[in-house]
Coordinates of C-alpha atoms and ligand atoms in Angstrom, one line a residue:
M172 CA 0.1 -0.1 0.0
Q173 CA 1.4 3.5 -0.7
P174 CA 1.9 5.6 2.2
M175 CA -0.3 8.5 2.6
I176 CA 2.1 11.8 2.6
I177 CA 0.5 14.9 4.2
I178 CA 2.2 18.1 3.2
L179 CA -0.5 20.3 3.9
K180 CA -2.3 21.0 7.2
E181 CA -5.5 19.3 7.9
G182 CA -8.5 21.1 6.7
T183 CA -6.6 22.5 4.2
D184 CA -9.2 23.2 1.3
S185 CA -7.7 22.6 -2.3
S186 CA -9.5 22.5 -5.7
Q187 CA -7.9 22.6 -9.1
G188 CA -8.2 22.1 -12.6
K189 CA -10.8 22.9 -15.1
S190 CA -13.6 23.1 -12.5
Q191 CA -11.6 25.4 -10.5
I192 CA -11.4 28.0 -13.2
L193 CA -15.1 27.5 -14.1
S194 CA -16.3 28.0 -10.6
N195 CA -13.9 31.1 -10.3
I196 CA -15.6 32.5 -13.4
S197 CA -19.1 31.8 -11.8
A198 CA -17.9 33.8 -8.8
C199 CA -16.9 36.6 -10.8
Q200 CA -20.0 36.5 -12.9
A201 CA -22.0 36.8 -9.4
V202 CA -20.0 40.1 -8.4
A203 CA -21.0 41.6 -11.8
E204 CA -24.7 40.6 -11.0
A205 CA -24.7 42.7 -7.9
I206 CA -24.1 45.8 -9.6
R207 CA -25.1 45.2 -13.0
T208 CA -28.3 47.3 -12.8
T209 CA -26.4 50.5 -11.6
L210 CA -24.7 51.0 -14.9
G211 CA -25.7 54.3 -16.6
P212 CA -27.9 57.2 -16.3
R213 CA -30.9 54.8 -15.7
G214 CA -29.2 52.9 -13.3
M215 CA -30.5 52.2 -9.8
D216 CA -29.1 52.7 -6.7
K217 CA -28.1 50.3 -4.1
L218 CA -28.6 50.6 -0.2
I219 CA -26.2 48.5 1.6
V220 CA -26.5 48.2 5.4
D221 CA -22.9 47.2 6.7
N222 CA -22.5 45.0 9.9
R223 CA -22.6 48.1 12.3
G224 CA -26.1 48.9 10.6
K225 CA -24.7 52.0 8.8
P226 CA -26.7 52.5 5.5
T227 CA -25.1 53.7 2.6
I228 CA -26.6 54.5 -0.9
S229 CA -24.4 54.3 -3.7
N230 CA -24.3 54.1 -7.6
D231 CA -20.8 53.7 -7.6
G232 CA -19.2 50.4 -8.6
A233 CA -16.2 50.4 -6.4
T234 CA -18.2 51.8 -3.4
I235 CA -20.8 48.9 -3.4
L236 CA -18.1 46.6 -4.1
K237 CA -16.0 47.5 -0.9
L238 CA -19.2 47.6 1.2
L239 CA -20.1 43.9 0.6
E240 CA -17.0 42.3 1.8
I241 CA -16.6 39.7 -0.7
V242 CA -14.6 36.7 0.5
H243 CA -14.4 34.6 -2.6
P244 CA -10.5 34.8 -3.3
A245 CA -11.2 35.1 -7.0
A246 CA -13.9 37.5 -6.9
R247 CA -11.5 39.6 -4.6
T248 CA -9.8 40.1 -7.9
L249 CA -13.0 42.1 -9.2
V250 CA -13.0 44.3 -6.1
D251 CA -9.6 45.3 -6.4
I252 CA -9.9 46.2 -10.0
A253 CA -12.8 48.5 -9.4
K254 CA -10.5 49.9 -6.6
S255 CA -7.8 50.7 -8.7
Q256 CA -9.9 52.0 -11.2
D257 CA -11.5 54.3 -8.7
A258 CA -8.1 55.5 -7.5
E259 CA -6.3 55.7 -11.0
V260 CA -9.2 57.6 -12.9
G261 CA -12.0 58.0 -10.7
D262 CA -15.0 56.9 -12.9
G263 CA -15.9 53.8 -15.1
T264 CA -15.8 51.5 -12.0
T265 CA -19.0 49.8 -13.0
S266 CA -17.9 49.2 -16.6
V267 CA -14.8 47.6 -15.6
V268 CA -16.6 44.8 -13.5
L269 CA -18.9 44.2 -15.9
L270 CA -16.4 44.1 -18.9
T271 CA -14.2 41.5 -17.0
A272 CA -17.4 39.4 -16.0
E273 CA -18.5 39.6 -19.7
I274 CA -14.8 38.4 -21.2
L275 CA -14.9 35.6 -18.7
K276 CA -18.3 34.6 -19.6
N277 CA -17.6 34.7 -23.5
T278 CA -14.3 32.6 -22.8
K279 CA -16.0 30.2 -20.5
T280 CA -17.4 27.8 -23.3
F281 CA -13.8 27.4 -24.5
I282 CA -12.4 26.4 -21.2
E283 CA -15.4 24.1 -21.0
D284 CA -14.4 22.5 -24.3
G285 CA -10.8 21.7 -22.9
M286 CA -9.1 24.9 -24.6
H287 CA -5.8 25.5 -22.6
S288 CA -6.3 28.9 -20.9
T289 CA -2.7 30.2 -21.9
I290 CA -4.0 30.3 -25.6
I291 CA -7.1 32.1 -24.5
I292 CA -5.0 34.7 -22.6
R293 CA -2.5 35.0 -25.3
A294 CA -5.4 35.9 -27.7
I295 CA -6.8 38.5 -25.0
R296 CA -3.6 40.2 -24.7
K297 CA -3.1 40.5 -28.6
A298 CA -6.8 41.6 -28.6
T299 CA -6.3 44.3 -25.7
A300 CA -3.4 46.0 -27.6
L301 CA -5.3 46.1 -30.5
T302 CA -8.1 47.7 -28.7
I303 CA -6.0 50.1 -27.1
K304 CA -4.1 51.1 -30.4
K305 CA -7.7 51.7 -31.7
I306 CA -9.0 53.9 -28.9
K307 CA -6.0 56.1 -29.3
E308 CA -6.6 56.1 -33.0
I309 CA -9.9 57.1 -33.0
A310 CA -10.2 59.4 -29.6
V311 CA -11.0 63.1 -30.9
N312 CA -8.3 65.6 -29.3
I313 CA -10.2 68.7 -28.6
K314 CA -7.2 70.7 -27.3
S315 CA -8.2 74.6 -27.8
N316 CA -6.6 77.5 -26.7
D317 CA -9.9 79.3 -26.4
A318 CA -10.7 79.3 -22.6
E319 CA -14.4 79.5 -23.2
E320 CA -14.3 76.4 -25.4
H321 CA -12.1 74.2 -22.9
R322 CA -14.4 75.1 -20.0
A323 CA -17.3 73.8 -22.0
L324 CA -15.3 70.7 -22.9
L325 CA -14.7 70.1 -19.4
E326 CA -18.4 70.8 -18.6
K327 CA -19.6 68.0 -20.8
C328 CA -17.6 65.7 -19.4
A329 CA -18.4 66.1 -15.9
C330 CA -22.0 66.3 -17.2
T331 CA -21.7 62.6 -18.5
T332 CA -20.0 61.2 -15.4
L333 CA -22.9 62.9 -13.1
S334 CA -25.6 61.9 -15.7
S335 CA -25.4 58.4 -14.1
K336 CA -25.7 59.5 -10.5
L337 CA -28.5 60.5 -8.1
I338 CA -27.7 64.1 -8.9
A339 CA -28.2 63.7 -12.4
R340 CA -30.9 66.3 -12.5
Q341 CA -28.9 69.0 -10.9
R342 CA -25.8 67.8 -13.2
D343 CA -25.5 71.1 -14.9
F344 CA -25.2 72.9 -11.4
F345 CA -22.8 70.6 -10.3
A346 CA -20.7 70.2 -13.3
K347 CA -20.0 74.1 -13.4
M348 CA -19.2 74.0 -9.7
V349 CA -16.8 71.0 -10.4
V350 CA -14.9 72.6 -13.2
D351 CA -14.9 75.7 -11.3
A352 CA -13.3 74.3 -8.6
V353 CA -10.8 72.2 -10.7
L354 CA -9.8 75.3 -12.9
M355 CA -9.0 77.2 -9.4
L356 CA -6.2 74.5 -8.9
D357 CA -2.7 75.2 -9.8
E358 CA -0.6 73.4 -12.6
L359 CA -0.6 70.0 -10.6
L360 CA -4.2 69.9 -9.7
P361 CA -3.7 68.4 -6.4
L362 CA -6.7 66.5 -5.4
N363 CA -6.5 67.3 -1.5
M364 CA -6.5 70.8 -2.3
I365 CA -10.4 70.5 -3.0
G366 CA -12.2 70.3 0.4
I367 CA -15.5 69.1 0.4
K368 CA -17.8 69.7 3.4
K369 CA -21.1 68.4 4.1
V370 CA -23.9 70.5 6.0
T371 CA -27.2 68.6 5.8
G372 CA -30.5 70.7 5.4
G373 CA -31.1 72.9 2.8
S374 CA -31.4 72.1 -0.9
L375 CA -29.1 70.8 -3.3
E376 CA -28.7 74.0 -5.1
D377 CA -27.7 75.8 -2.1
S378 CA -24.2 73.7 -2.3
R379 CA -21.7 76.1 -2.8
L380 CA -18.1 76.7 -3.9
I381 CA -15.6 78.8 -1.7
A382 CA -12.6 79.9 -3.6
G383 CA -10.3 79.1 -0.8
V384 CA -10.4 77.4 2.3
A385 CA -13.7 76.5 4.6
F386 CA -14.1 74.7 7.9
K387 CA -16.7 74.6 10.5
K388 CA -16.3 76.8 13.3
T389 CA -14.8 74.5 16.0
F390 CA -15.2 73.9 19.7
S391 CA -14.9 77.2 21.6
Y392 CA -15.1 78.7 25.1
A393 CA -17.5 81.8 26.0
G394 CA -14.9 84.6 24.9
F395 CA -15.3 83.6 21.4
E396 CA -18.5 85.6 20.5
M397 CA -16.8 88.4 21.5
Q398 CA -14.4 88.3 18.9
R399 CA -14.4 90.1 15.6
K400 CA -16.2 87.8 12.8
K401 CA -14.5 89.3 9.9
Y402 CA -10.8 90.4 9.2
L403 CA -9.0 91.8 6.2
K404 CA -5.4 90.6 5.4
P405 CA -5.1 89.5 8.7
I406 CA -2.0 87.7 10.1
I407 CA -2.7 84.0 10.6
A408 CA -0.6 82.0 13.0
L409 CA -0.9 78.1 12.5
L410 CA -0.2 76.5 15.7
N411 CA 0.3 72.9 17.3
I412 CA 0.6 74.5 20.9
E413 CA -2.0 74.1 23.6
L414 CA -3.0 77.3 24.6
E415 CA -4.6 76.0 28.2
L416 CA -4.2 76.1 31.9
K417 CA -2.4 72.6 32.5
A418 CA -3.0 71.7 36.1
E419 CA -6.6 71.6 35.5
R420 CA -6.1 68.8 33.1
D421 CA -2.9 67.0 34.4
N422 CA -3.0 64.3 36.9
A423 CA 0.5 65.1 38.4
E424 CA 0.7 64.7 41.7
I425 CA 2.2 67.9 43.8
R426 CA 3.1 67.9 47.6
L427 CA 2.8 71.2 49.4
D428 CA 3.0 72.1 52.8
N429 CA 1.8 76.0 52.7
V430 CA -0.4 78.0 50.6
D431 CA 2.0 80.2 48.9
E432 CA 3.7 77.5 47.5
Y433 CA 0.5 76.5 45.9
Q434 CA -0.1 80.3 44.7
K435 CA 3.4 80.6 43.4
I436 CA 2.5 77.0 41.2
V437 CA -0.5 78.7 40.0
D438 CA 1.0 81.9 39.3
A439 CA 3.7 80.3 37.3
E440 CA 1.4 78.3 35.1
W441 CA -0.5 81.8 34.3
S442 CA 2.6 83.4 33.6
I443 CA 3.6 80.5 31.0
L444 CA 0.2 80.8 29.6
Y445 CA 0.3 84.7 29.5
N446 CA 3.8 84.7 27.8
K447 CA 2.7 82.7 24.9
L448 CA -0.3 84.6 24.3
E449 CA 1.8 88.0 24.8
K450 CA 4.1 86.6 22.1
L451 CA 1.7 86.0 19.6
Y452 CA 0.1 89.3 20.0
K453 CA 3.3 91.4 19.9
A454 CA 4.0 89.4 16.8
G455 CA 1.0 91.1 15.3
V456 CA -0.9 88.0 14.9
K457 CA -4.7 88.6 14.1
V458 CA -5.8 85.0 13.7
V459 CA -4.8 82.1 15.6
L460 CA -5.8 78.4 14.5
S461 CA -4.4 75.7 16.4
K462 CA -4.5 72.1 16.1
L463 CA -4.8 71.7 20.0
P464 CA -7.3 73.0 22.4
I465 CA -7.6 76.7 23.3
G466 CA -8.8 77.2 26.6
D467 CA -11.2 79.6 27.8
V468 CA -8.4 82.0 29.4
A469 CA -6.9 82.4 25.9
T470 CA -10.2 82.7 24.1
Q471 CA -10.9 85.7 26.3
Y472 CA -7.2 87.3 26.0
F473 CA -7.6 87.3 22.3
A474 CA -11.2 88.5 22.4
D475 CA -10.0 91.7 24.3
R476 CA -7.4 92.3 21.6
E477 CA -9.6 91.8 18.6
M478 CA -8.0 88.7 17.7
F479 CA -9.5 85.6 16.1
C480 CA -9.0 82.1 17.4
A481 CA -10.2 78.3 16.7
G482 CA -8.7 75.7 18.6
R483 CA -9.1 72.0 17.6
V484 CA -8.6 72.6 14.0
Q485 CA -9.0 69.1 12.3
E486 CA -5.6 68.4 10.9
D487 CA -6.2 68.3 7.1
D488 CA -8.0 71.6 7.5
L489 CA -5.1 73.0 9.1
K490 CA -2.7 71.8 6.5
R491 CA -4.9 72.9 3.8
T492 CA -5.0 76.5 5.3
Q493 CA -1.2 76.1 5.5
K494 CA -0.6 75.3 2.0
A495 CA -3.1 78.0 0.7
C496 CA -2.3 81.0 3.1
G497 CA 1.2 79.9 3.6
G498 CA 3.3 79.8 6.8
T499 CA 4.2 76.8 8.9
I500 CA 2.7 75.0 11.5
I501 CA 4.3 76.5 14.9
T502 CA 5.5 74.2 17.8
T503 CA 7.1 76.9 19.9
V504 CA 6.4 80.8 20.3
E505 CA 9.7 81.6 21.1
N506 CA 11.4 83.6 18.8
L507 CA 8.6 84.9 17.4
H508 CA 8.6 88.5 16.2
E509 CA 7.0 90.6 13.5
Q510 CA 10.0 90.3 11.0
S511 CA 9.3 86.5 10.9
Q512 CA 6.7 86.7 8.2
H513 CA 7.4 83.6 6.7
V514 CA 6.0 81.7 9.4
F515 CA 2.7 83.4 9.6
G516 CA 0.3 82.9 6.6
T517 CA -2.4 85.4 5.4
C518 CA -5.3 85.6 3.1
D519 CA -7.4 88.4 1.8
I520 CA -10.5 87.9 3.9
L521 CA -11.5 85.7 6.8
E522 CA -15.1 85.6 7.6
E523 CA -17.4 83.6 9.9
V524 CA -20.4 82.7 7.7
Q525 CA -23.7 81.0 9.0
I526 CA -24.5 77.9 6.8
G527 CA -27.9 76.2 7.4
S528 CA -27.7 75.4 11.2
E529 CA -23.8 75.3 11.1
R530 CA -21.1 78.2 11.1
Y531 CA -18.0 78.0 9.1
N532 CA -15.0 80.1 8.6
F533 CA -14.0 81.2 5.3
F534 CA -10.6 82.0 4.3
T535 CA -10.8 83.9 0.5
G536 CA -8.0 85.4 -1.7
C537 CA -5.1 82.9 -0.3
P538 CA -1.8 84.1 -1.9
K539 CA 0.0 80.7 -1.8
A540 CA -1.9 77.9 -3.3
Q541 CA -4.9 77.9 -5.1
T542 CA -7.4 75.7 -3.2
A543 CA -11.2 75.4 -3.1
T544 CA -13.9 74.0 -1.0
M545 CA -17.5 72.7 -2.1
I546 CA -19.9 72.9 0.6
L547 CA -22.6 70.5 0.1
R548 CA -26.2 71.1 1.3
G549 CA -28.8 68.3 0.9
G550 CA -31.6 66.5 2.8
A551 CA -30.5 63.2 4.4
E552 CA -26.9 62.4 5.5
Q553 CA -26.7 59.2 3.2
F554 CA -27.9 61.4 0.3
I555 CA -25.0 64.0 0.7
D556 CA -22.5 61.2 1.2
E557 CA -23.3 59.8 -2.2
V558 CA -23.6 63.8 -3.7
E559 CA -19.8 63.9 -2.4
R560 CA -18.8 60.4 -4.0
S561 CA -20.4 61.2 -7.3
L562 CA -18.4 64.7 -7.2
H563 CA -15.4 63.0 -6.6
D564 CA -15.6 60.9 -10.0
A565 CA -16.4 64.3 -11.7
I566 CA -13.6 66.1 -10.3
M567 CA -11.4 63.1 -11.3
I568 CA -12.6 63.1 -14.9
V569 CA -12.3 66.8 -15.0
R570 CA -8.9 66.6 -13.6
R571 CA -8.1 63.8 -16.2
A572 CA -9.7 65.8 -19.0
V573 CA -7.6 69.0 -18.2
K574 CA -4.3 67.1 -18.6
N575 CA -5.2 65.1 -21.1
D576 CA -7.7 66.4 -23.6
S577 CA -8.5 63.2 -25.9
I578 CA -12.2 62.2 -25.7
V579 CA -14.5 59.6 -26.8
A580 CA -18.2 59.3 -26.9
G581 CA -20.0 57.2 -24.1
G582 CA -23.3 55.6 -24.0
G583 CA -21.9 52.4 -25.4
A584 CA -20.7 54.1 -28.8
I585 CA -16.9 53.5 -28.3
E586 CA -17.4 49.9 -27.1
M587 CA -19.3 49.2 -30.4
A588 CA -17.0 50.6 -32.4
L589 CA -14.3 48.7 -30.9
S590 CA -16.2 45.6 -31.2
R591 CA -16.7 46.0 -34.7
T592 CA -12.9 46.4 -35.3
L593 CA -12.2 43.3 -33.2
R594 CA -14.6 41.2 -35.0
D595 CA -13.4 42.7 -38.3
Y596 CA -9.8 41.6 -37.1
S597 CA -10.8 38.3 -35.9
R598 CA -11.8 37.6 -39.7
T599 CA -8.7 38.0 -40.9
I600 CA -6.6 35.4 -38.6
P601 CA -7.2 31.5 -38.6
G602 CA -7.5 29.0 -35.9
K603 CA -8.7 29.2 -32.5
E604 CA -7.5 32.4 -31.9
Q605 CA -10.1 33.7 -34.4
L606 CA -13.0 32.2 -32.1
I607 CA -11.3 33.6 -28.8
I608 CA -11.0 37.3 -30.4
A609 CA -14.3 37.4 -31.7
A610 CA -15.6 36.3 -28.2
Y611 CA -13.7 38.9 -26.7
A612 CA -15.0 41.5 -29.3
K613 CA -18.5 40.6 -28.3
A614 CA -17.8 41.1 -24.6
F615 CA -17.5 44.9 -25.5
E616 CA -21.4 45.0 -26.2
V617 CA -22.2 44.2 -22.7
I618 CA -22.1 48.0 -21.9
P619 CA -24.6 49.2 -24.6
R620 CA -26.8 46.2 -23.5
Q621 CA -26.8 47.0 -20.0
L622 CA -27.5 50.3 -20.5
C623 CA -30.3 49.4 -22.7
E624 CA -31.5 46.8 -20.1
N625 CA -31.6 49.2 -17.3
A626 CA -33.8 52.0 -19.1
G627 CA -36.0 49.4 -19.8
F628 CA -35.3 49.4 -23.6
D629 CA -35.6 46.3 -26.3
A630 CA -31.8 45.7 -26.0
T631 CA -31.9 43.2 -28.9
N632 CA -33.4 45.9 -31.2
I633 CA -31.1 48.7 -30.2
L634 CA -28.0 46.8 -30.4
N635 CA -29.0 45.5 -34.1
K636 CA -29.5 49.1 -34.8
L637 CA -26.1 49.8 -33.0
R638 CA -24.4 47.1 -35.3
Q639 CA -25.9 48.3 -38.3
K640 CA -24.9 52.1 -37.9
H641 CA -21.3 50.8 -36.9
F642 CA -21.2 49.0 -40.0
E643 CA -21.6 52.1 -41.9
N644 CA -18.9 53.5 -40.1
H645 CA -20.8 56.0 -37.9
I646 CA -18.3 55.2 -35.0
W647 CA -20.0 57.1 -32.4
F648 CA -23.3 55.9 -32.5
G649 CA -24.5 54.9 -29.0
V650 CA -27.5 54.6 -27.0
D651 CA -30.1 57.5 -27.0
I652 CA -31.3 57.1 -23.4
I653 CA -33.9 59.6 -23.8
H654 CA -35.8 58.6 -26.7
E655 CA -34.9 54.9 -26.9
D656 CA -33.2 54.7 -29.8
V657 CA -29.8 55.4 -31.3
H658 CA -28.0 58.4 -31.9
D659 CA -24.6 60.0 -32.5
N660 CA -23.3 60.6 -28.8
F661 CA -20.7 62.6 -30.1
T662 CA -22.8 65.6 -31.2
A663 CA -25.2 64.7 -28.3
A664 CA -22.2 65.3 -26.0
V665 CA -21.9 62.1 -24.0
W666 CA -18.0 62.4 -23.6
E667 CA -15.6 60.4 -21.9
P668 CA -12.0 60.9 -21.7
A669 CA -10.2 58.5 -23.5
V670 CA -8.1 57.4 -20.8
V671 CA -11.1 56.1 -18.6
K672 CA -11.7 53.6 -21.2
I673 CA -7.9 52.9 -21.8
N674 CA -7.6 52.1 -18.3
A675 CA -11.0 50.1 -18.0
I676 CA -10.1 48.1 -20.9
T677 CA -6.8 47.2 -19.9
A678 CA -7.7 46.5 -16.3
A679 CA -10.3 44.4 -17.2
S680 CA -8.5 42.2 -19.6
E681 CA -5.9 42.1 -16.9
A682 CA -8.2 40.6 -14.6
A683 CA -9.9 38.3 -16.7
C684 CA -6.3 36.9 -17.7
L685 CA -5.4 36.6 -14.0
I686 CA -8.7 34.6 -13.4
L687 CA -8.3 32.4 -16.5
S688 CA -4.8 31.6 -15.3
V689 CA -5.5 30.3 -11.5
D690 CA -6.1 26.8 -11.7
E691 CA -5.7 25.8 -7.9
T692 CA -6.8 27.4 -4.8
I693 CA -5.5 26.4 -1.8
K694 CA -6.9 27.4 1.4
V695 CA -5.0 27.3 4.6
P696 CA -7.4 27.0 7.5
K697 CA -7.2 29.5 10.5
S698 CA -4.7 27.9 13.1
S699 CA -6.4 27.1 16.4
A700 CA -5.0 26.1 19.7
E701 CA -6.6 22.8 19.5
P702 CA -3.9 20.2 17.9
S703 CA -5.2 18.9 14.8
N704 CA -5.9 14.9 14.3
A705 CA -2.8 14.7 12.1
A706 CA -0.6 16.1 15.1
K707 CA -2.0 14.0 18.0
A708 CA -1.6 11.0 15.6
M709 CA 1.9 11.8 14.9
N710 CA 2.6 12.1 18.9
M711 CA 1.4 8.4 18.8
T712 CA -0.1 8.6 22.2
Ligands
LIG237 P1 -19.2 53.6 -14.3 O1 -19.2 53.3 -13.1 O2 -18.8 52.5 -14.8 O3 -18.8 54.9 -14.4 P2 -21.9 54.5 -14.4 O4 -23.1 54.3 -13.9 O5 -21.3 56.1 -14.4 O6 -20.8 53.8 -14.2 O7 -22.2 54.5 -16.3 C1 -21.4 55.1 -17.3 C2 -22.1 54.8 -18.4 O8 -23.2 55.3 -18.6 C3 -20.9 54.9 -19.4 O9 -20.8 53.9 -20.4 C4 -21.3 56.1 -20.2 O10 -21.0 56.4 -21.2 C5 -22.8 56.1 -20.0 N1 -23.6 57.7 -19.9 C6 -23.4 58.1 -19.4 N2 -24.2 59.5 -19.8 C7 -24.9 59.1 -20.7 C8 -26.2 59.6 -21.4 N3 -26.5 60.7 -21.4 N4 -26.6 58.8 -22.3 C9 -26.3 57.4 -23.1 N5 -25.1 57.0 -21.8 C10 -24.7 57.8 -20.8
LIG238 MG1 -19.7 56.7 -13.7

């Protein structure tokens, strides 16, 4: 009898071969099923309640998949590509998952028929390269020196992204706002220089864009109300210093035997604090922002001297203020004097403004870096959260479009054009590859088909019309979501940056190849304190 050799821990789950690939493909399709209905302008939203009972309403593929907490190892690949698409270009997260699942679905039959996955992978790689080349070829470059025209282009791209979101009806309003915000930034378009603040209440149209930094009034002590609420060209000090009497807080033990000594300690405490405050005052500072708390004594001190203060400012707000207004975050007030201007920042106007039931500090006219802050208004919290996510998509797209101004038409147009090109190409090559590339070409049709299905259209009919149009070389024909028909989505201004599609298609193909190349999953069980049966057997008790 052959001895049984155990190399893996007991309880290890391993499955391999063709059936493993097929089961992975099925898992990926299940994931795609979950977000299929969210695609496009007529897509539905999902309400997800996480294990802590927090509800999230979203239409964004990456957000939904993140919240679903998928555990299947192969299906997690899809979550990862959705995330990477989100990080890389910001939009197209649903599309990338649908495309991967469709490529896998179409190649499934070849696996079932016993074709080796390396052949399939090779063909897919070849087809992907061809697809990317084709996109670059047909993408339209609309570089224009006319600022007005350029703006219009950016707004159209933002509109297309927003049209598939909860705020589709306000898309013109928000597209303008997003473009304004992005254009306010400097060359590098740093994403973190656009702050998004949410204030519940009011209507969506009450949302506004501040050309500068804004953050919520922080917790403050009584004297705060006596401080002035508007400053012109103030000197701003950003601190990382606590302006509070320490003894009240600290748990230190001090042993004293008479009252005088105690008084001395209290006095010392006060004079340290007053010293710090005086240094700031003497240096001409008008506005004091601190990461750490500012106590009541300090608040009153500033109020008496027409200075403004805010303690416990959140770190990212403080950093943004620093970038925008200049200066450094100071950790000691020693050596401060009026000449040390570089340590202080400034801006044209600091103002406290009431927004809904909250108060905000606005810093506008900042000299150093260009920043923008969006203040979003709206009913429920979940709603504003989704608005924020949607705007994030739009901001990313506009940034992309600013940097790289070649665009393609959306609404399934580019996908149909690619599908046709690949199908034509596949006819020119012999052998198995022909079948695989044709299958890959067909996968692109999932986007227009799903757009139709989500809108309640007859997908077969529309797709036939589209194929016909593309056969006649009308490359920008796509789904007309309003009239249940097909039309030229380029003239209809359903525009998307070409990079979004390039990235989505590359990522989808890579993910599909990855899943096709995995033919064995080995799952090692979590180790437990209990010795396993095998271990017991080895002890030979
Ligand atoms: P994703 O997460 O992939 O961006 P979306 O739900 O945003 O998913 O849907 C994007 C799709 O909707 C794209 O294929 C885009 O071309 C299409 N789309 C957006 N606006 C329109 C429109 N007005 N008409 C037709 N298709 C549109
Ligand atoms: Mg989108």
